[in-house]
Short mmCIF file of C-alpha atoms (C1' of nucleotides) in Angstrom, two decimals:
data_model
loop_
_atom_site.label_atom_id
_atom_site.label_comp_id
_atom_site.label_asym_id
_atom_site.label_seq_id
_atom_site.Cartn_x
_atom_site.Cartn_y
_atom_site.Cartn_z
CA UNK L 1 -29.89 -55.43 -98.21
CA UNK L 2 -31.42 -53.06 -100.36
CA UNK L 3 -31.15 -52.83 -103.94
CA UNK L 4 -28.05 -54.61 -105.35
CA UNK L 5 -25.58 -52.35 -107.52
CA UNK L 6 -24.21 -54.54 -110.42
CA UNK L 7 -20.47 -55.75 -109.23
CA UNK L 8 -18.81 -54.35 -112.88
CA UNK L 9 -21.21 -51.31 -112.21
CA UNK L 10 -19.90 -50.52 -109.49
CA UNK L 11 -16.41 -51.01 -110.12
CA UNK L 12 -16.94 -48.75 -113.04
CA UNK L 13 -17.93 -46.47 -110.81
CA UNK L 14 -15.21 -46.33 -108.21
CA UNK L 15 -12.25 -46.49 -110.45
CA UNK L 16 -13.68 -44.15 -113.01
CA UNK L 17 -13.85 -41.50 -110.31
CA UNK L 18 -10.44 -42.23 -108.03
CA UNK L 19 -9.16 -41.93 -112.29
CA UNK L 20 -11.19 -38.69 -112.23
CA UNK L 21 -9.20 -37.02 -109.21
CA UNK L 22 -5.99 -38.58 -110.45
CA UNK L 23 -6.59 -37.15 -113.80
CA UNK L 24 -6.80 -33.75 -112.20
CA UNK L 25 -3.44 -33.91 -111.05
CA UNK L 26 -1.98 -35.64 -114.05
CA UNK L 27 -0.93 -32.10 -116.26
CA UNK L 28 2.65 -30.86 -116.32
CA UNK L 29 0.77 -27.44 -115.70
CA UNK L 30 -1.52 -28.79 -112.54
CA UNK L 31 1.15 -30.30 -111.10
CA UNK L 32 3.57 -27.16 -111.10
CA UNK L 33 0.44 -25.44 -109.14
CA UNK L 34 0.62 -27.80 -106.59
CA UNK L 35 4.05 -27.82 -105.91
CA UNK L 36 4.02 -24.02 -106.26
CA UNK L 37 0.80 -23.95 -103.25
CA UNK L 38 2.54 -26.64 -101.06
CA UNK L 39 4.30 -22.96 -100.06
CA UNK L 40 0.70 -21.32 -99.11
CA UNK L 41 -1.64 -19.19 -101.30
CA UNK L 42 -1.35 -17.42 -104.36
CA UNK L 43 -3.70 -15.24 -106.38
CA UNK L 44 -4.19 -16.30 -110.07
CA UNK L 45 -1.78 -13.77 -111.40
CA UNK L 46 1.30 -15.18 -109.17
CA UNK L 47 0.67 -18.25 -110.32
CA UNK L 48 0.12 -17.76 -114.65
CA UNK L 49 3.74 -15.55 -113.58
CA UNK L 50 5.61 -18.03 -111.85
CA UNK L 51 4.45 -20.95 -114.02
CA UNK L 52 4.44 -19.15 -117.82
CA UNK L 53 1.10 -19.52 -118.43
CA UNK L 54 -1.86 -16.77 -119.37
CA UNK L 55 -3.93 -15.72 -116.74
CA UNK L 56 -7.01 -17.54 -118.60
CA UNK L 57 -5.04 -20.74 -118.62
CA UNK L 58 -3.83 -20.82 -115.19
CA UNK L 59 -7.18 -19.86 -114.25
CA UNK L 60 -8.92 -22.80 -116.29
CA UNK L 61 -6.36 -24.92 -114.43
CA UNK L 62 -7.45 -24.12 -111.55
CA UNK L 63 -10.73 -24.71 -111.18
CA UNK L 64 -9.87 -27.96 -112.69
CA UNK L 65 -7.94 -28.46 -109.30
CA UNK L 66 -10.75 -27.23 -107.87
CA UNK L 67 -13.83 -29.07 -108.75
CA UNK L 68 -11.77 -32.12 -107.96
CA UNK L 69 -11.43 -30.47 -104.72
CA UNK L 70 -8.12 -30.39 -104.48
CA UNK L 71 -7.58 -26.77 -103.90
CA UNK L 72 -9.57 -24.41 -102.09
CA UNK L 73 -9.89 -20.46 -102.54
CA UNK L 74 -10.11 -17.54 -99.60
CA UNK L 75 -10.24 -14.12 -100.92
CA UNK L 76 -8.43 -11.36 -99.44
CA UNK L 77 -9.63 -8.19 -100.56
CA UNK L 78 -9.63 -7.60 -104.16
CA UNK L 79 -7.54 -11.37 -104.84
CA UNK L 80 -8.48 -14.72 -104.47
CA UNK L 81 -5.72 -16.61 -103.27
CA UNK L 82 -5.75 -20.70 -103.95
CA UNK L 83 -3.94 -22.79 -101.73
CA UNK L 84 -3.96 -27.09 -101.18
CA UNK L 85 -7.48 -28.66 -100.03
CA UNK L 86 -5.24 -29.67 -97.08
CA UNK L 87 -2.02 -31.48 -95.99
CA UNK L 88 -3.30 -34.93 -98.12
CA UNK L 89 -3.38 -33.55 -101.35
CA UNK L 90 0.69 -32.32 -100.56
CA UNK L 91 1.38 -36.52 -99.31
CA UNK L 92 -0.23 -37.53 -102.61
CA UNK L 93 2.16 -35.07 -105.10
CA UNK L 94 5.03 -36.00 -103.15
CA UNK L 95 4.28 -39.75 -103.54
CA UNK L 96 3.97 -39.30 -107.01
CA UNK L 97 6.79 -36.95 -107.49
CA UNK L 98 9.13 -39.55 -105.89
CA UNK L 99 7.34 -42.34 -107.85
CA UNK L 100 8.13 -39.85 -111.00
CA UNK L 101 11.51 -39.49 -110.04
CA UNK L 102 12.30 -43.12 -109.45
CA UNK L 103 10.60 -44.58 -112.19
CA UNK L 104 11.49 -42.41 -115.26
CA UNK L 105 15.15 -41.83 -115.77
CA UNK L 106 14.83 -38.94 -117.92
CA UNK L 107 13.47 -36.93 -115.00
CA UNK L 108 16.28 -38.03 -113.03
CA UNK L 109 18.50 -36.99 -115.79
CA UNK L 110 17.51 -33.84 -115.96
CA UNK L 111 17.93 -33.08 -112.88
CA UNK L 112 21.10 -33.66 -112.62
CA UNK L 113 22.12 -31.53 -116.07
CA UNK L 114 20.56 -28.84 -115.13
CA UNK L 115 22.01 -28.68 -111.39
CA UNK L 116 25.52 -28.99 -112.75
CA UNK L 117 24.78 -26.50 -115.07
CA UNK L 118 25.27 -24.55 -111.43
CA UNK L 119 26.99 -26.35 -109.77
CA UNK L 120 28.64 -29.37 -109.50
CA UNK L 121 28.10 -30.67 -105.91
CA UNK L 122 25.52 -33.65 -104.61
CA UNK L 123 22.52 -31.79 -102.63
CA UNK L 124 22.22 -32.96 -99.29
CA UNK L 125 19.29 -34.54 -97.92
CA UNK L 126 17.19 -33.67 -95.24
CA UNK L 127 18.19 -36.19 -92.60
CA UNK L 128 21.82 -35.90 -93.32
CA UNK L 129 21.21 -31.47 -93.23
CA UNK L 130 19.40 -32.53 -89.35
CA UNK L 131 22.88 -34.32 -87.80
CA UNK L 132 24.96 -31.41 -89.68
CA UNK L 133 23.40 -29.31 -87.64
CA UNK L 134 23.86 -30.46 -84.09
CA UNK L 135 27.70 -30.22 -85.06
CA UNK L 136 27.16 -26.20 -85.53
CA UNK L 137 29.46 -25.34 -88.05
CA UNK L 138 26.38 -24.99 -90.91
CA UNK L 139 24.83 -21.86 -91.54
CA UNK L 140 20.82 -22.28 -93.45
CA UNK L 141 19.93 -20.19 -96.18
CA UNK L 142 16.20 -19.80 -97.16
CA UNK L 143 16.60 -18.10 -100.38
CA UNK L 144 12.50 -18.53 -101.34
CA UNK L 145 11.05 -14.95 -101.43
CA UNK L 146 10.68 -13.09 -98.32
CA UNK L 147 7.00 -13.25 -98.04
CA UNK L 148 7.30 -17.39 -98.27
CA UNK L 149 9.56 -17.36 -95.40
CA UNK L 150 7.51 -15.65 -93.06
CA UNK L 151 5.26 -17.76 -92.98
CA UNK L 152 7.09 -20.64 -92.13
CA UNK L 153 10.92 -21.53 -91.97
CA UNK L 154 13.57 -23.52 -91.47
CA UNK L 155 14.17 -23.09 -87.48
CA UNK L 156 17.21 -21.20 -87.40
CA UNK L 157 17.18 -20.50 -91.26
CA UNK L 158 18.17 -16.87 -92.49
CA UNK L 159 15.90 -15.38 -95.13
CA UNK L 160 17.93 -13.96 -98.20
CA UNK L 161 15.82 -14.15 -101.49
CA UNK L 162 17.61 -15.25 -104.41
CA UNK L 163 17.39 -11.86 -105.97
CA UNK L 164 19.04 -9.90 -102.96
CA UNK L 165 22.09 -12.79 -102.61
CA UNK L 166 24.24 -10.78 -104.53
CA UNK L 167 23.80 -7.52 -102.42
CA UNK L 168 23.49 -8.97 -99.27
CA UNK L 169 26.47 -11.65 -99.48
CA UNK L 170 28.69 -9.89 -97.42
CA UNK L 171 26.30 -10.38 -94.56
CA UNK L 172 27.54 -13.96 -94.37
CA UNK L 173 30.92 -15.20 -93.08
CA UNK L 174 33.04 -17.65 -94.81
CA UNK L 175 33.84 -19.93 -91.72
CA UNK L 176 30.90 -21.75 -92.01
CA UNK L 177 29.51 -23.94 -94.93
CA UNK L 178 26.61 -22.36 -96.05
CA UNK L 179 23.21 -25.08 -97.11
CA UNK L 180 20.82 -22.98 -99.03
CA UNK L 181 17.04 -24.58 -99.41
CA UNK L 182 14.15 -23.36 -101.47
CA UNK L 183 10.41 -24.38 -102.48
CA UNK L 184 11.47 -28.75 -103.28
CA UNK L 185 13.69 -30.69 -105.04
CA UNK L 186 12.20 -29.59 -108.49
CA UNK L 187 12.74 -25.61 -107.22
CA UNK L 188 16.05 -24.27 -108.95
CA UNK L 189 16.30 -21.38 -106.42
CA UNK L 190 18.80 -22.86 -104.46
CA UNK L 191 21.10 -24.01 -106.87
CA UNK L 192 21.62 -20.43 -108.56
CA UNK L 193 22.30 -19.35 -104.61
CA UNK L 194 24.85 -21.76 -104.90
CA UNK L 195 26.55 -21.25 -107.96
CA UNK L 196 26.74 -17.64 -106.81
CA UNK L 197 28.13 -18.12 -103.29
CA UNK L 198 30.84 -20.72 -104.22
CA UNK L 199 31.96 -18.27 -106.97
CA UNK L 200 32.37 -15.88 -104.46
CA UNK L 201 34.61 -18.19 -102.56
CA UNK L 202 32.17 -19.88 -100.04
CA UNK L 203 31.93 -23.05 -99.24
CA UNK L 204 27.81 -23.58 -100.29
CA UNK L 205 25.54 -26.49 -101.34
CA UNK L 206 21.84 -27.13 -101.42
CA UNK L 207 19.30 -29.30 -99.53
CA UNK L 208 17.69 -31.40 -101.45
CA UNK L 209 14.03 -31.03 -100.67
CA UNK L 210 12.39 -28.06 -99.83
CA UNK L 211 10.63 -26.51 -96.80
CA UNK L 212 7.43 -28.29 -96.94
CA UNK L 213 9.16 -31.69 -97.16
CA UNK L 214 11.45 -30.92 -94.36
CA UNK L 215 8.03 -29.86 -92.52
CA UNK L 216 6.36 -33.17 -93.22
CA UNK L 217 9.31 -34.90 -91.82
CA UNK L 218 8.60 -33.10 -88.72
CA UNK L 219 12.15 -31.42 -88.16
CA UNK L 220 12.29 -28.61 -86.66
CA UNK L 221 10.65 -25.34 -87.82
CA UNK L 222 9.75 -21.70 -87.06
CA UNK X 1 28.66 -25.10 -114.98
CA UNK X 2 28.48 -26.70 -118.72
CA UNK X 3 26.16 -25.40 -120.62
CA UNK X 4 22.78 -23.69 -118.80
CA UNK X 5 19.51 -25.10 -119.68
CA UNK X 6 16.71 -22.63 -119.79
CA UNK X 7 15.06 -22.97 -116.17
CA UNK X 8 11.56 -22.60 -118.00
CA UNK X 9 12.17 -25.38 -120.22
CA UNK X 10 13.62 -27.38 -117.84
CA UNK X 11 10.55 -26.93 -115.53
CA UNK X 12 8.66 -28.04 -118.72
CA UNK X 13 10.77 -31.09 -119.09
CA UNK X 14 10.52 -32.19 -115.69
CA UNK X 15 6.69 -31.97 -114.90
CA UNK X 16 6.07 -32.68 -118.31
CA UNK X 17 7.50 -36.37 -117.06
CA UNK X 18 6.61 -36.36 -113.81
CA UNK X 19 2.89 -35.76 -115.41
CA UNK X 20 3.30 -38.80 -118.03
CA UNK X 21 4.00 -41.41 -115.07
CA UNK X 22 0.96 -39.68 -113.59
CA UNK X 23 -1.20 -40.21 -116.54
CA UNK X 24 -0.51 -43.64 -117.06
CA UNK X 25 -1.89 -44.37 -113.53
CA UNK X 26 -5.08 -41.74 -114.11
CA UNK X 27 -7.15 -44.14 -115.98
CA UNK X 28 -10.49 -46.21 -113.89
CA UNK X 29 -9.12 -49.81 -116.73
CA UNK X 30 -5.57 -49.03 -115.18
CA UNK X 31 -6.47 -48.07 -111.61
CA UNK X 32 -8.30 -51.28 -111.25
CA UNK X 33 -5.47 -53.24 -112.72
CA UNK X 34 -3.02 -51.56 -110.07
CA UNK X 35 -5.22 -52.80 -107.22
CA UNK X 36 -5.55 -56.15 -108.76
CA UNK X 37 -1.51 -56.62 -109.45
CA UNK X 38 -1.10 -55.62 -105.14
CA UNK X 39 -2.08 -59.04 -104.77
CA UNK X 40 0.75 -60.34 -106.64
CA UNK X 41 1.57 -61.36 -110.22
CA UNK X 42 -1.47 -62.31 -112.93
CA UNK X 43 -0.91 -63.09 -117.26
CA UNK X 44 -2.99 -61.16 -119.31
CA UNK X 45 -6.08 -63.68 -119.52
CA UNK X 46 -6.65 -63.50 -115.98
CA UNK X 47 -6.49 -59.47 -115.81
CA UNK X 48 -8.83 -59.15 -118.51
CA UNK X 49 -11.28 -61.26 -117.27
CA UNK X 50 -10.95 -59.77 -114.00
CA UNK X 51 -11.51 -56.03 -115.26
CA UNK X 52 -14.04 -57.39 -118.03
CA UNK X 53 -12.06 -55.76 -120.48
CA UNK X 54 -11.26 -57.18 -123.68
CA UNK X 55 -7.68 -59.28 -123.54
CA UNK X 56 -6.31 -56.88 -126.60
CA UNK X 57 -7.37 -53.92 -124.30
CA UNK X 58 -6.03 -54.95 -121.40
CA UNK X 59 -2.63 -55.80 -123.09
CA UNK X 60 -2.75 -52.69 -124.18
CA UNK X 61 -3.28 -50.68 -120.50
CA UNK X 62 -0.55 -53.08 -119.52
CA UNK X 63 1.86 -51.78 -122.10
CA UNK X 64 1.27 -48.16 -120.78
CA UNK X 65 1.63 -49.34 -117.16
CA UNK X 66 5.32 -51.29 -118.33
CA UNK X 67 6.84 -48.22 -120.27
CA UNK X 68 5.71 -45.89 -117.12
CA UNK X 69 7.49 -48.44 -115.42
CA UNK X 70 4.79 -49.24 -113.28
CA UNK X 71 4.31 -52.77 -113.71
CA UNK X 72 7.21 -55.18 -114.92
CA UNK X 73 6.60 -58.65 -116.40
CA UNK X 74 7.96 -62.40 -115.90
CA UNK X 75 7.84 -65.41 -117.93
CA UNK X 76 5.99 -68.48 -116.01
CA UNK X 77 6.21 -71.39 -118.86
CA UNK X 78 3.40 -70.62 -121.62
CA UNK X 79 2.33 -67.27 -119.70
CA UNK X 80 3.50 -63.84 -119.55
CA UNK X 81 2.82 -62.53 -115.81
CA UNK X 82 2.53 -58.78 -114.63
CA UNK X 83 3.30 -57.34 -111.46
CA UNK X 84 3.91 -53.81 -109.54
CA UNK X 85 7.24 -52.97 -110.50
CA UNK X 86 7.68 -52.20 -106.77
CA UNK X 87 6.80 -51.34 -103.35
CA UNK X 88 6.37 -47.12 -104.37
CA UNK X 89 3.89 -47.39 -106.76
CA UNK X 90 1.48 -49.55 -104.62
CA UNK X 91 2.46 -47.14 -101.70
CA UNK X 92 1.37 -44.03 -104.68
CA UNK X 93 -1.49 -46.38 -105.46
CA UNK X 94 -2.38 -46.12 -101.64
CA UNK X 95 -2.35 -42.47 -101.61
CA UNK X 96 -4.48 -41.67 -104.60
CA UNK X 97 -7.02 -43.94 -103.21
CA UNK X 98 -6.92 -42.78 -100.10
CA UNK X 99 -7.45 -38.85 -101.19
CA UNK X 100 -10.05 -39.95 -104.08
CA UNK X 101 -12.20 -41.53 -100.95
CA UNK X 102 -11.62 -38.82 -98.60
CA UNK X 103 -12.12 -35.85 -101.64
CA UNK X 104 -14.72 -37.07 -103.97
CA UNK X 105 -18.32 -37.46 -102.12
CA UNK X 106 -19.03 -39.26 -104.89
CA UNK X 107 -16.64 -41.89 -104.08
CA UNK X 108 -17.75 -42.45 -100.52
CA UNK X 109 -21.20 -42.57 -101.53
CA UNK X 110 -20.70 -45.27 -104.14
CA UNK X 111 -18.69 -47.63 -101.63
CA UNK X 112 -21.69 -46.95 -98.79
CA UNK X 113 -24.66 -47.78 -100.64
CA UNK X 114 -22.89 -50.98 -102.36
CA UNK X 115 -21.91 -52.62 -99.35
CA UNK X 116 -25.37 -51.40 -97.88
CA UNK X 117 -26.73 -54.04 -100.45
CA UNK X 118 -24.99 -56.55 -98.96
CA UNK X 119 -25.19 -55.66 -94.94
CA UNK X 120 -25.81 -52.64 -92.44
CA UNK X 121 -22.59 -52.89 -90.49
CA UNK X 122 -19.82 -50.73 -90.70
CA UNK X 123 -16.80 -52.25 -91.48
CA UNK X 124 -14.21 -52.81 -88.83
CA UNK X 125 -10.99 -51.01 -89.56
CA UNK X 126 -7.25 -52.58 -89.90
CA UNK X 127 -6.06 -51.51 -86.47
CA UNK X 128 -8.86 -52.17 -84.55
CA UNK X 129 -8.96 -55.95 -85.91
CA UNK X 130 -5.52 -56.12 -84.48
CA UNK X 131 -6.78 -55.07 -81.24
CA UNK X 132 -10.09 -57.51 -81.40
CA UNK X 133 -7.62 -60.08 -82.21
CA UNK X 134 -5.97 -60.13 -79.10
CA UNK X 135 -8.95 -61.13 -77.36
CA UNK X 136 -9.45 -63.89 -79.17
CA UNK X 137 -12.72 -63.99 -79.49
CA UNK X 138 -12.62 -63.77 -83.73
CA UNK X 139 -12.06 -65.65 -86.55
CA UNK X 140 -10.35 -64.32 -89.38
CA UNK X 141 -11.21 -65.63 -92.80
CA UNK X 142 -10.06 -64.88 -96.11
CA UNK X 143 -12.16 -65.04 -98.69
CA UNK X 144 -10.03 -64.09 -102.01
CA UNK X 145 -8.93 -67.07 -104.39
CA UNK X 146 -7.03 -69.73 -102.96
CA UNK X 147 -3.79 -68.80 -105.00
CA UNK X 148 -3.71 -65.70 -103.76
CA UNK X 149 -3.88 -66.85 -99.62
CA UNK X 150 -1.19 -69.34 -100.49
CA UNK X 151 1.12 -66.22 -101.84
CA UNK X 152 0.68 -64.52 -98.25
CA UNK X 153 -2.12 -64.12 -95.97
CA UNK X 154 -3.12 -62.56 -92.20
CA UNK X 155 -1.52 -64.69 -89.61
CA UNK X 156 -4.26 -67.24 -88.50
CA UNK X 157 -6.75 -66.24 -90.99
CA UNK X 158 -8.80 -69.51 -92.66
CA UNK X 159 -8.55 -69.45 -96.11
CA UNK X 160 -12.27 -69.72 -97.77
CA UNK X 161 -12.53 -68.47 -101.02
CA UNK X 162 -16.23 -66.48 -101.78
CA UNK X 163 -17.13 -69.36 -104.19
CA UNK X 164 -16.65 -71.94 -101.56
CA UNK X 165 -18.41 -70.55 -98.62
CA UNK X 166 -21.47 -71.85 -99.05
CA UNK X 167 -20.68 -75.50 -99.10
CA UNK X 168 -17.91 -74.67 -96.43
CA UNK X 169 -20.26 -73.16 -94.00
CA UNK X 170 -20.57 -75.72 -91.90
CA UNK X 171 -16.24 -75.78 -91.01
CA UNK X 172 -17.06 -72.35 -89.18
CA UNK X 173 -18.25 -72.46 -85.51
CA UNK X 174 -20.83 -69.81 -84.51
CA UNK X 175 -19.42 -69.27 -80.94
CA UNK X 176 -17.32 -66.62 -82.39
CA UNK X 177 -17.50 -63.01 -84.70
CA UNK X 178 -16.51 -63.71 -87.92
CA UNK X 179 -14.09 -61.27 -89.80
CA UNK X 180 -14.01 -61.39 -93.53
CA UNK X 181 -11.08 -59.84 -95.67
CA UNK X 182 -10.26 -59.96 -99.22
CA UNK X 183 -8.04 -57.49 -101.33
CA UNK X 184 -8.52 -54.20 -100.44
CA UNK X 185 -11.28 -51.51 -99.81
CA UNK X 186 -13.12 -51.61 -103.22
CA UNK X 187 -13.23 -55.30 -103.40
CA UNK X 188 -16.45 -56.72 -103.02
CA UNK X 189 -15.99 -60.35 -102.20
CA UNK X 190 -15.95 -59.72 -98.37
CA UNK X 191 -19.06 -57.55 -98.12
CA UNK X 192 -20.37 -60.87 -100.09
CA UNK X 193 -19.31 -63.09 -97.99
CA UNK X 194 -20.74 -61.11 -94.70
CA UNK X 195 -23.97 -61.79 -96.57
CA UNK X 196 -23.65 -65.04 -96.92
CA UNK X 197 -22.64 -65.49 -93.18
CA UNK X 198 -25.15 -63.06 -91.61
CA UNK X 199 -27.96 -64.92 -93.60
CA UNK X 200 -26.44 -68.27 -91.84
CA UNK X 201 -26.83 -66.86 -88.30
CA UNK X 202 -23.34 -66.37 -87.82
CA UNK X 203 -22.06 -62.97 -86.69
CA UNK X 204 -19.52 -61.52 -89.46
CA UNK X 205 -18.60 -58.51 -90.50
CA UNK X 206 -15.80 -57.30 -93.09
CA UNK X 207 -12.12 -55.43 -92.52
CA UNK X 208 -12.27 -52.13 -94.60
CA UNK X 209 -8.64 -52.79 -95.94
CA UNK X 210 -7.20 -55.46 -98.10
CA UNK X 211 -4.50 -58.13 -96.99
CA UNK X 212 -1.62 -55.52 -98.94
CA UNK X 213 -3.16 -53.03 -96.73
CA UNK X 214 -2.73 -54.90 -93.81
CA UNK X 215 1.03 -56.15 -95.01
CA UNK X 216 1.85 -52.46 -95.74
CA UNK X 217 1.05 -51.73 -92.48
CA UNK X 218 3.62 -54.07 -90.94
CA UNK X 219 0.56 -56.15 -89.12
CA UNK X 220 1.58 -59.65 -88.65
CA UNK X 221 1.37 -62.48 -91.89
CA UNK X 222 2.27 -65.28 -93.05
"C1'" DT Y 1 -24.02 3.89 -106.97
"C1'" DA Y 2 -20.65 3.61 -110.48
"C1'" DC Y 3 -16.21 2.37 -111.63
"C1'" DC Y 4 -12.26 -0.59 -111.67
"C1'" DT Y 5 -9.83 -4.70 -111.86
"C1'" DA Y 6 -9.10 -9.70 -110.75
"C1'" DT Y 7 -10.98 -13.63 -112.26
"C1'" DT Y 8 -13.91 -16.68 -114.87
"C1'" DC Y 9 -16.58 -18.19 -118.76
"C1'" DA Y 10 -17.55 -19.63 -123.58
"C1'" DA Y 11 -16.35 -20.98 -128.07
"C1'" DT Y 12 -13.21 -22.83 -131.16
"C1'" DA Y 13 -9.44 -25.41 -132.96
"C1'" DA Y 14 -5.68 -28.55 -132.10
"C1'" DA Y 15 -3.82 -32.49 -129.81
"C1'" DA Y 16 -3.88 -36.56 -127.05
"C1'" DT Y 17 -6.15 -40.66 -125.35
"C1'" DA Y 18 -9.33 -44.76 -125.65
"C1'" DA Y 19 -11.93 -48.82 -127.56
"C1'" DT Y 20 -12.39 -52.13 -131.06
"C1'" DT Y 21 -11.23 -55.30 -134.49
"C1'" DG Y 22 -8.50 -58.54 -136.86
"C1'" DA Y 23 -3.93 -59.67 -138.14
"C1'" DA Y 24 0.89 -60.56 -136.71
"C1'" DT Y 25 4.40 -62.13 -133.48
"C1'" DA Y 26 6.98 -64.80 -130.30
"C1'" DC Y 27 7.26 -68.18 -127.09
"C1'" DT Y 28 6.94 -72.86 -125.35
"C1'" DT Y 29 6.15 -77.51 -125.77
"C1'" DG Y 30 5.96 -81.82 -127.99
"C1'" DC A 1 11.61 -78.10 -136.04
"C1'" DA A 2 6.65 -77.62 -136.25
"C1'" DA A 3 2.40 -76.43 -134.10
"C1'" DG A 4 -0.31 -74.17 -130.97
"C1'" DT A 5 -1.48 -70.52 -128.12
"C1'" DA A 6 -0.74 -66.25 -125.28
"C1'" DT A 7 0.16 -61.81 -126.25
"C1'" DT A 8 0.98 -57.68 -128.91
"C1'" DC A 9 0.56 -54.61 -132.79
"C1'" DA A 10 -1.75 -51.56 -136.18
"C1'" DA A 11 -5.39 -48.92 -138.04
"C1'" DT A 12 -9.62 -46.67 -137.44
"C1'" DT A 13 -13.04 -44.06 -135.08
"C1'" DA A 14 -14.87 -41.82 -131.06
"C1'" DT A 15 -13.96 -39.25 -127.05
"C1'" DT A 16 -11.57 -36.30 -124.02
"C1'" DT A 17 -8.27 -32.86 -122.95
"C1'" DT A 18 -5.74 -28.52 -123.87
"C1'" DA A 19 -4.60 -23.69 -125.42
"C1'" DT A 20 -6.19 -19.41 -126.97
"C1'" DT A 21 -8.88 -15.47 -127.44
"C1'" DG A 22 -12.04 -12.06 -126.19
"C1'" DA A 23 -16.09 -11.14 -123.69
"C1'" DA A 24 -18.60 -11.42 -119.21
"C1'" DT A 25 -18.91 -11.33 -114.23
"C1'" DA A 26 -18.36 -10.19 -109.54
"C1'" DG A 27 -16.58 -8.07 -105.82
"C1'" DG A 28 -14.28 -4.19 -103.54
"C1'" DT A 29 -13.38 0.68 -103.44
"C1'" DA A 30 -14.11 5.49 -104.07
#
DNA sequence: TACCTATTCAATAAAATAATTGAATACTTG
DNA sequence: CAAGTATTCAATTATTTTATTGAATAGGTA
């Protein structure tokens, strides 16, 4: 029973700093980072590469994302690698990322044009991917770079980078449909797998979400 | 396979949006209205007065919440009420709370020393209530506005709204521990209420979470 | 220790967001 | 249909956020 905070103070308070941490995530930019370190950690320069920003920028983004504490550095000889605070910050973007996706048609829209610009299937979800499975007659394609799959994969999954498909496609036989997953549902890796394998004559379509989200599920991994 | 839309603009595109629904929840005005509109539906007078914002002000956060498509509005006779457009965005709500107490110190702090001003105890958590309960040996009360019991409640719990208590006192029996709830974990009318019964002789404490908390988690209401 | 390179900082300009006020609108109700 | 009232709109100013550039820093490596 010490000294009383003002009520409206404190309010103020609260909400002006949960806004704080939301406004960290609230950037196209920021939130491309996240999904892009729900994989693992990156250096700065992976990440200004893969997202199309300077080095500066992505840098200035990042510690953004990090004073709010959302993601953490380790370096590793000469590179600092960033990666997710922990596995809360990767609940939170894909709460919002599915809020995004229900709520504003336009994102939903886009989706869609852009996969049929590959292809012209429905992705399969997660769930549905788990009973296909058990039946044996589906063969799992991780086509995120080789490094990503190493550290963590699809149980089962065979690693075959997007830009080594074309090589390597004889590797893989045509009597079985072929699901190809990437990074999440906003990752277009799988659905230029896709477009190549059908035109190639296989029977292909992607999952839906991506590795982490099939991880939070708790299916099965290696 | 029509026509291919650049993959970096369509990255762009798609975070750009997913980042304007996330903006129109990052602000402490709109935050607070969120929590508020869990409880159910409220016109514009009532939200206002509630945030102590302005009433032009707080139409205007509400017109950023409705073309997010956050919030969603019903006529009721003279008055225009507001409410969650659905069960996702309190769920998102949920989240960004939860990481903004568990990331930002600050945030913790704040909520500590408040309630401190009110009582020492720690507040008793949703599912160890439900434990507590079964013993029977606790009274649950809830203290928000009478409307707001009357649109759903905690099974059992006594309706006694904070600016009633005092007079009401005398309803409550002292032979048992007295559990205070209101509408979530940054609203202050149960730690006011523990005062209030503490000061009486009774033994109260508060539950950390809010009644939506509590029907979110599936815990039995009416 | 000195060099090398990944990363951050600082400063500026441009763009977006917020609060405030008073006027305008759109319903309902009588 | 008229009147009254809840709500929204519009315009302005203040504040915050963002991108860009080049310089500074800090840590590892030789």
């Amino acid at each position: 029973m010490i000294n009383k905070m003002d009520k409206r103070e404190f309010k103020n308070k609260v909400y002006g700093e949960l806004a704080k941490t939301t406004k960290a995530l609230a950037n196209p930019h920021r939130m491309e980072i996240i999904d892009l370190l729900a994989q693992g950690s990156f250096p700065v320069e992976t990440i200004a590469q893969y997202t199309g920003m300077s080095i500066a920028n992505a840098s200035q983004h990042l510690q953004v994302l990090k004073s709010a504490r959302l993601v953490d550095t380790t370096r590793r000889g000469n590179f600092i690698h960033y990666h997710l605070a922990n596995e809360k910050v990767f609940q939170t973007w894909r709460s919002l990322r599915e809020l995004g996706i229900a709520h504003n048609a336009e994102v939903e829209k886009l989706m869609n044009d852009y996969r049929k610009g590959y292809h012209p299937l429905e992705p399969i979800a997660a769930d549905e991917l788990l009973k296909k499975i058990e039946t044996g007659k589906v063969v799992l394609l991780d086509v995120r770079p080789e490094e990503e799959y190493a550290r963590g994969h699809i149980h089962r999954a065979l690693s075959m980078p997007i830009d080594q498909i074309s090589k390597r496609i004889k590797e893989l036989s045509k009597d079985k449909e072929i699901i190809a997953y990437c990074r999440g549902p906003l990752c277009v890796y799988a659905d230029e797998a896709v477009e190549l394998l059908t035109k190639t004559g296989f029977s292909a379509n992607r999952m839906v979400e991506g590795f982490p989200d099939w991880q939070a599920k708790g299916y099965p991994i290696e």
